[in-house]
Coordinates of C-alpha atoms in Angstrom, one line a residue:
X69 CA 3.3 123.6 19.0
X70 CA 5.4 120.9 17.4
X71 CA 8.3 123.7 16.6
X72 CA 8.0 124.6 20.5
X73 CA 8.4 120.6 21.5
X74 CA 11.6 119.7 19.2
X75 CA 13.1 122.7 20.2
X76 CA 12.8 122.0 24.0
X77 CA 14.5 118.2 22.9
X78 CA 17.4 120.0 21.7
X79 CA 18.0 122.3 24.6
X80 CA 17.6 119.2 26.6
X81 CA 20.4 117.4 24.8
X82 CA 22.7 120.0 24.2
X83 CA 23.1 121.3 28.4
X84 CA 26.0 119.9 29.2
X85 CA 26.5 117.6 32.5
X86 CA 29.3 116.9 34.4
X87 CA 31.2 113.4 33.6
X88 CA 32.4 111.2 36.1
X89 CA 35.7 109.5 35.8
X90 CA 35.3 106.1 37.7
X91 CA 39.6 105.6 37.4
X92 CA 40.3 108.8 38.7
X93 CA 41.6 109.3 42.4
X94 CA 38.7 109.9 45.2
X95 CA 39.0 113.5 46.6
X96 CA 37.3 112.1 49.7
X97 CA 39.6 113.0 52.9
X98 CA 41.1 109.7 54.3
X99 CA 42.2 109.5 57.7
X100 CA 46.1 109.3 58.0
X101 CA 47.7 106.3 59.9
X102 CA 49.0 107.0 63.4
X103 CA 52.0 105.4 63.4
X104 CA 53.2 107.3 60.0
X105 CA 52.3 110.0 61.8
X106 CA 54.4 109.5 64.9
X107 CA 57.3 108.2 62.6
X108 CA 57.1 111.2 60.6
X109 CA 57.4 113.6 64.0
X110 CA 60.0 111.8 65.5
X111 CA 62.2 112.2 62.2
X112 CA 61.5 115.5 62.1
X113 CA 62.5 116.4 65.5
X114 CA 66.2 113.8 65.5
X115 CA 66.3 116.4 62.5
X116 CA 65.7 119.8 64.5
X117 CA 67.0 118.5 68.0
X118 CA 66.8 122.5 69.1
X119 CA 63.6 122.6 71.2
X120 CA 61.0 125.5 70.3
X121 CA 60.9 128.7 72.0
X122 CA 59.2 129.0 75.0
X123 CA 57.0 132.1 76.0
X124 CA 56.4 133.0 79.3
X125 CA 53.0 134.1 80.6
X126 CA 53.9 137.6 80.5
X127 CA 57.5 138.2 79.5
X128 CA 59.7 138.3 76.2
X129 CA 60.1 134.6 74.6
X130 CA 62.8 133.0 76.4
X131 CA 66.1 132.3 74.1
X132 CA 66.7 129.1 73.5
X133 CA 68.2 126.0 75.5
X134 CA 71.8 125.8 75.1
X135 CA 73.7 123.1 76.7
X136 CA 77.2 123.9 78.1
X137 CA 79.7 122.2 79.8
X138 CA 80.4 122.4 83.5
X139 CA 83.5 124.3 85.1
X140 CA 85.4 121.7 87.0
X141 CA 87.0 123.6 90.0
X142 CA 90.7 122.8 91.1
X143 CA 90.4 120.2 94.1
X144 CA 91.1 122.0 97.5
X145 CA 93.3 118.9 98.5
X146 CA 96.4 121.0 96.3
X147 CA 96.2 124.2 98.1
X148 CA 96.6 122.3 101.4
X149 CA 99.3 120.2 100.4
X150 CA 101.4 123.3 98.7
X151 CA 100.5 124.7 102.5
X152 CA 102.0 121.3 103.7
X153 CA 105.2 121.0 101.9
X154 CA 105.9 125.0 102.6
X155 CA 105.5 124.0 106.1
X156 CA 108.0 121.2 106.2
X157 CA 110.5 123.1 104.4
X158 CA 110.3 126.2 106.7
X159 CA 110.6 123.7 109.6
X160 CA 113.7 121.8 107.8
X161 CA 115.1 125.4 107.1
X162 CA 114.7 126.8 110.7
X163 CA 116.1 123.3 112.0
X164 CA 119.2 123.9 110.2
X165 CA 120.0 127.3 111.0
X166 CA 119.8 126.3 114.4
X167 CA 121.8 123.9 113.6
X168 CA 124.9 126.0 112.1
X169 CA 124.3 128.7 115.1
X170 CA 124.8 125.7 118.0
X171 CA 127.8 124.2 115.9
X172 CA 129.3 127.8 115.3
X173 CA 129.1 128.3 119.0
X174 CA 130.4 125.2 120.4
X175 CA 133.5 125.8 117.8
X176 CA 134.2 129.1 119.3
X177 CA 134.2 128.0 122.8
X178 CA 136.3 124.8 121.6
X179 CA 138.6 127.7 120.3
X180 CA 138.6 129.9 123.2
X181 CA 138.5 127.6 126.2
X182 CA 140.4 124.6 124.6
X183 CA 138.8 122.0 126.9
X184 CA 140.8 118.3 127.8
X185 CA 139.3 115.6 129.7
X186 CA 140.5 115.2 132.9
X187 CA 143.8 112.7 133.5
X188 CA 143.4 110.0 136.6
X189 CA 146.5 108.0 138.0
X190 CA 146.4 105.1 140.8
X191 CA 149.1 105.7 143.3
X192 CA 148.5 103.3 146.0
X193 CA 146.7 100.2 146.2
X194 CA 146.1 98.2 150.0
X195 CA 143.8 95.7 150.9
X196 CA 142.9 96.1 154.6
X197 CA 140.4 93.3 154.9
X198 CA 139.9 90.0 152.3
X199 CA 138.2 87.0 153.9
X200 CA 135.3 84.4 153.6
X201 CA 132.0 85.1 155.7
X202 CA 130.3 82.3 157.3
X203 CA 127.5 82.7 154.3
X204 CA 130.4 81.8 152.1
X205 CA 130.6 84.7 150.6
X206 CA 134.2 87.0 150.0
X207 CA 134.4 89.7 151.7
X208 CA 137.3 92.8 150.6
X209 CA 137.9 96.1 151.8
X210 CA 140.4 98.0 149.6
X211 CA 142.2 101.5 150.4
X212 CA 143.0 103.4 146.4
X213 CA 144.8 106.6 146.5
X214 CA 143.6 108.4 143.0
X215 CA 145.4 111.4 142.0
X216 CA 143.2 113.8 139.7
X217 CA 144.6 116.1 137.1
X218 CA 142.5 119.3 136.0
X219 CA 144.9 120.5 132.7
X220 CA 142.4 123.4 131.5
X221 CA 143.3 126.8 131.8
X222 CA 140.5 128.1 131.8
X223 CA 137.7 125.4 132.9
X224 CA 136.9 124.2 136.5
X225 CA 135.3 120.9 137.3
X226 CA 132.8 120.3 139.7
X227 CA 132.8 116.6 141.6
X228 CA 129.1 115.9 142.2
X229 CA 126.9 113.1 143.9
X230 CA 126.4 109.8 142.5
X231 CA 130.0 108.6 141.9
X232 CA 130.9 105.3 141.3
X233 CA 134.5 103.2 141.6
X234 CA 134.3 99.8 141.6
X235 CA 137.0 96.8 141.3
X236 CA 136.7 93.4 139.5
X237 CA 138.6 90.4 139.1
X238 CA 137.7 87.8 135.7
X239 CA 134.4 89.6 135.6
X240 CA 133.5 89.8 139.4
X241 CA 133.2 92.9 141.4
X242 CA 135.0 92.5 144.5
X243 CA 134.3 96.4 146.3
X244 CA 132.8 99.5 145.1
X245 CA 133.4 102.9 146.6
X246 CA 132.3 106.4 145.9
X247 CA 134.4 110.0 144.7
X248 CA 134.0 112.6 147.0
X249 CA 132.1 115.9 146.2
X250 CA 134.4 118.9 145.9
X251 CA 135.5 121.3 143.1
X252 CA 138.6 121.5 141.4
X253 CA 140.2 124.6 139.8
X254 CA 142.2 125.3 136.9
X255 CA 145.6 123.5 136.3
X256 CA 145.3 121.7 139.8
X257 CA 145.9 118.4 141.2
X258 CA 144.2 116.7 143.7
X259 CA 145.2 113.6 145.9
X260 CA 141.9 111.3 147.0
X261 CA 141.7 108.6 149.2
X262 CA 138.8 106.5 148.5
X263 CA 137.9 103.2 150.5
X264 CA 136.1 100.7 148.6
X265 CA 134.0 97.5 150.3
X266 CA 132.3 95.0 148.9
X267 CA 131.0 91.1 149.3
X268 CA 131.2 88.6 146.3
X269 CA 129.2 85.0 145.7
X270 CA 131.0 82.0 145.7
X271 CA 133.6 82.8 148.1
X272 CA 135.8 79.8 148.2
X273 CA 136.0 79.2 144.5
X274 CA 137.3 82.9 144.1
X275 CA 140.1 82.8 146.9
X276 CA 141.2 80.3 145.6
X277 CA 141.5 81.6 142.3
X278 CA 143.4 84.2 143.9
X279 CA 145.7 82.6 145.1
X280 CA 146.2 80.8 142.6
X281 CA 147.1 83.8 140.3
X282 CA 149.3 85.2 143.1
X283 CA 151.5 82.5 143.2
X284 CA 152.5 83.7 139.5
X285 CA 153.5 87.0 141.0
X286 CA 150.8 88.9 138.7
X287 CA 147.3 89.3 140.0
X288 CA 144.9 91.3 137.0
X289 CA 142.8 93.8 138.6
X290 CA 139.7 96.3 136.8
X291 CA 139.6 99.4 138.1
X292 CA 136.0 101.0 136.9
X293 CA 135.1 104.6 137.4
X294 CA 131.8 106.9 136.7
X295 CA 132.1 110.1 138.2
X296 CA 129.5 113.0 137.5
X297 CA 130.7 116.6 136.6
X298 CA 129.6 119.9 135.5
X299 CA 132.0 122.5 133.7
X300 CA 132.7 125.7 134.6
X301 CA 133.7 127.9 131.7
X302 CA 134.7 131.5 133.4
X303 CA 131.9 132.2 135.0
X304 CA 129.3 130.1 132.8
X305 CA 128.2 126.4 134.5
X306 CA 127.2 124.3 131.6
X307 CA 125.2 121.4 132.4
X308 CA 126.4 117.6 134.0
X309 CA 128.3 115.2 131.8
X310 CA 130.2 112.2 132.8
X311 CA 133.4 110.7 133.0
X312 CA 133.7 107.1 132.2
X313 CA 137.1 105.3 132.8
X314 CA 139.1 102.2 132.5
X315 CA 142.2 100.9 134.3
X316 CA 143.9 97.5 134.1
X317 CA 146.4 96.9 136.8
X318 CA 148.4 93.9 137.2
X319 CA 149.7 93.6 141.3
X320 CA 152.1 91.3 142.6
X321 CA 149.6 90.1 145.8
X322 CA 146.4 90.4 147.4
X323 CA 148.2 89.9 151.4
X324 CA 145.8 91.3 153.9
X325 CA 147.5 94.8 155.4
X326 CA 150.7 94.5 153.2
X327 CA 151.9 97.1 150.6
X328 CA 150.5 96.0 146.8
X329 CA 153.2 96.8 144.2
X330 CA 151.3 97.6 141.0
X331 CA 153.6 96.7 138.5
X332 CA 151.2 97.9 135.1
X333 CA 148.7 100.3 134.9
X334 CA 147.0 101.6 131.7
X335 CA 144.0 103.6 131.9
X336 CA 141.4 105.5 129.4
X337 CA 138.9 107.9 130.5
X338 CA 136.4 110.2 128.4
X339 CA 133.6 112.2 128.3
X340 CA 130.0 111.2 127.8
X341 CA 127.6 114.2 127.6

């Protein structure tokens, strides 16, 4: 009985128990912080910035997002202005061969037809009428004799409406007449007989300046002329131009139905298209 009781002692104080070490770490789970959390993720995704693959409901996993730069198309403004500029060149190009075409034709009808302007000559000067109205204005008729001169070969001139011959003393018309219509042929002369009228202002101050001047024996007279014409080249009638002219006369008096004496005459006549 006794051998049965110290033997159950020193089974008792031989079973081993476990030993607790009060410095050693607690295995207890502890709740992690948030915030180290968070921190954590967001370093690991700066770290991985490729998103995860994404799986469709149904499909194969989708490859991943991969960002690519844009195309930049060619603004449509160039196209148009290339369009433009060919434009303006065609345009410029056309211009100028129509250009050389009109210049190479009016050189070979320069060449063929040779054309000069027309020559005018003042044969005969007479004042019929030159006195003062009771407005006191000046009245003067004068009678010109004009000789026309055609020297083309092979170009006739046609006289048209709307002719204008006028004569002036210091700057003041004194009559103004008008051509007559008619055609004149190659190489010809033709005599005309015009009769210009007219009234002027301040009638005594000009007769008296006339006679002044006529006591020196040389009276300066303007004759102005504008007469229409159109060209006839063969059988071809070009279009209406002009002749413009000029002619200073110095007479020896302005007596009322008495023979004038032009003692100078220079006149200058051309074309204007």
């Amino acid at each position: 009985m006794l051998y049965k009781t110290y033997r159950c002692a020193m089974a008792d104080h031989l079973k081993i128990h476990p030993v607790v070490d009060i410095e050693a770490p607690s295995t207890v789970p502890v709740v992690p912080n948030i915030s180290s959390i968070s921190s954590q993720s967001m370093h690991v995704k700066n770290m991985n910035p490729v998103p995860p693959q994404v799986h469709g409901p149904t499909g194969p996993p989708q490859p991943p997002f991969r960002q690519t730069t844009p195309l930049i198309p060619s603004p449509p403004h160039r196209k148009s202005r290339s369009f433009c500029c060919k434009c303006i060149c065609w345009t410029i190009s056309v211009l100028i061969l129509i250009l050389v075409i009109l210049g190479a034709i009016i050189g070979i009808l320069y060449i063929v037809f040779q054309p000069k302007v027309p020559k005018y000559s003042l044969d005969r000067l007479q004042i019929s009428d030159l006195r003062l109205n009771t407005d006191g204005s000046l009245y003067a008729k004068f009678d010109v004799q004009i000789t026309a001169k055609n020297p083309n070969k092979k170009i006739g001139i046609y006289y048209q409406e709307g002719s204008h011959l006028s004569v002036w003393y210091a700057q003041t018309k004194l009559c103004q007449g008008r051509f007559p219509k008619f055609y004149q042929g190659h190489r010809n002369e033709t005599s005309l007989n015009v009769s210009l009228t007219g009234q002027a202002q301040y009638g005594n101050t000009l007769l008296g300046a006339l006679q002044e001047q006529q006591q020196t024996g040389r009276i300066p007279l303007d004759l102005k002329v504008d007469v229409p014409v159109s060209v006839k080249l063969g059988k071809l009638k070009l279009r209406k131009v002009r002749i413009l002219g000029n002619c200073l006369l110095i007479v020896d008096t302005l007596s009322s139905n008495s023979l004038i004496t032009i003692k100078a005459s220079s006149c200058k006549f051309r074309l204007k298209l």
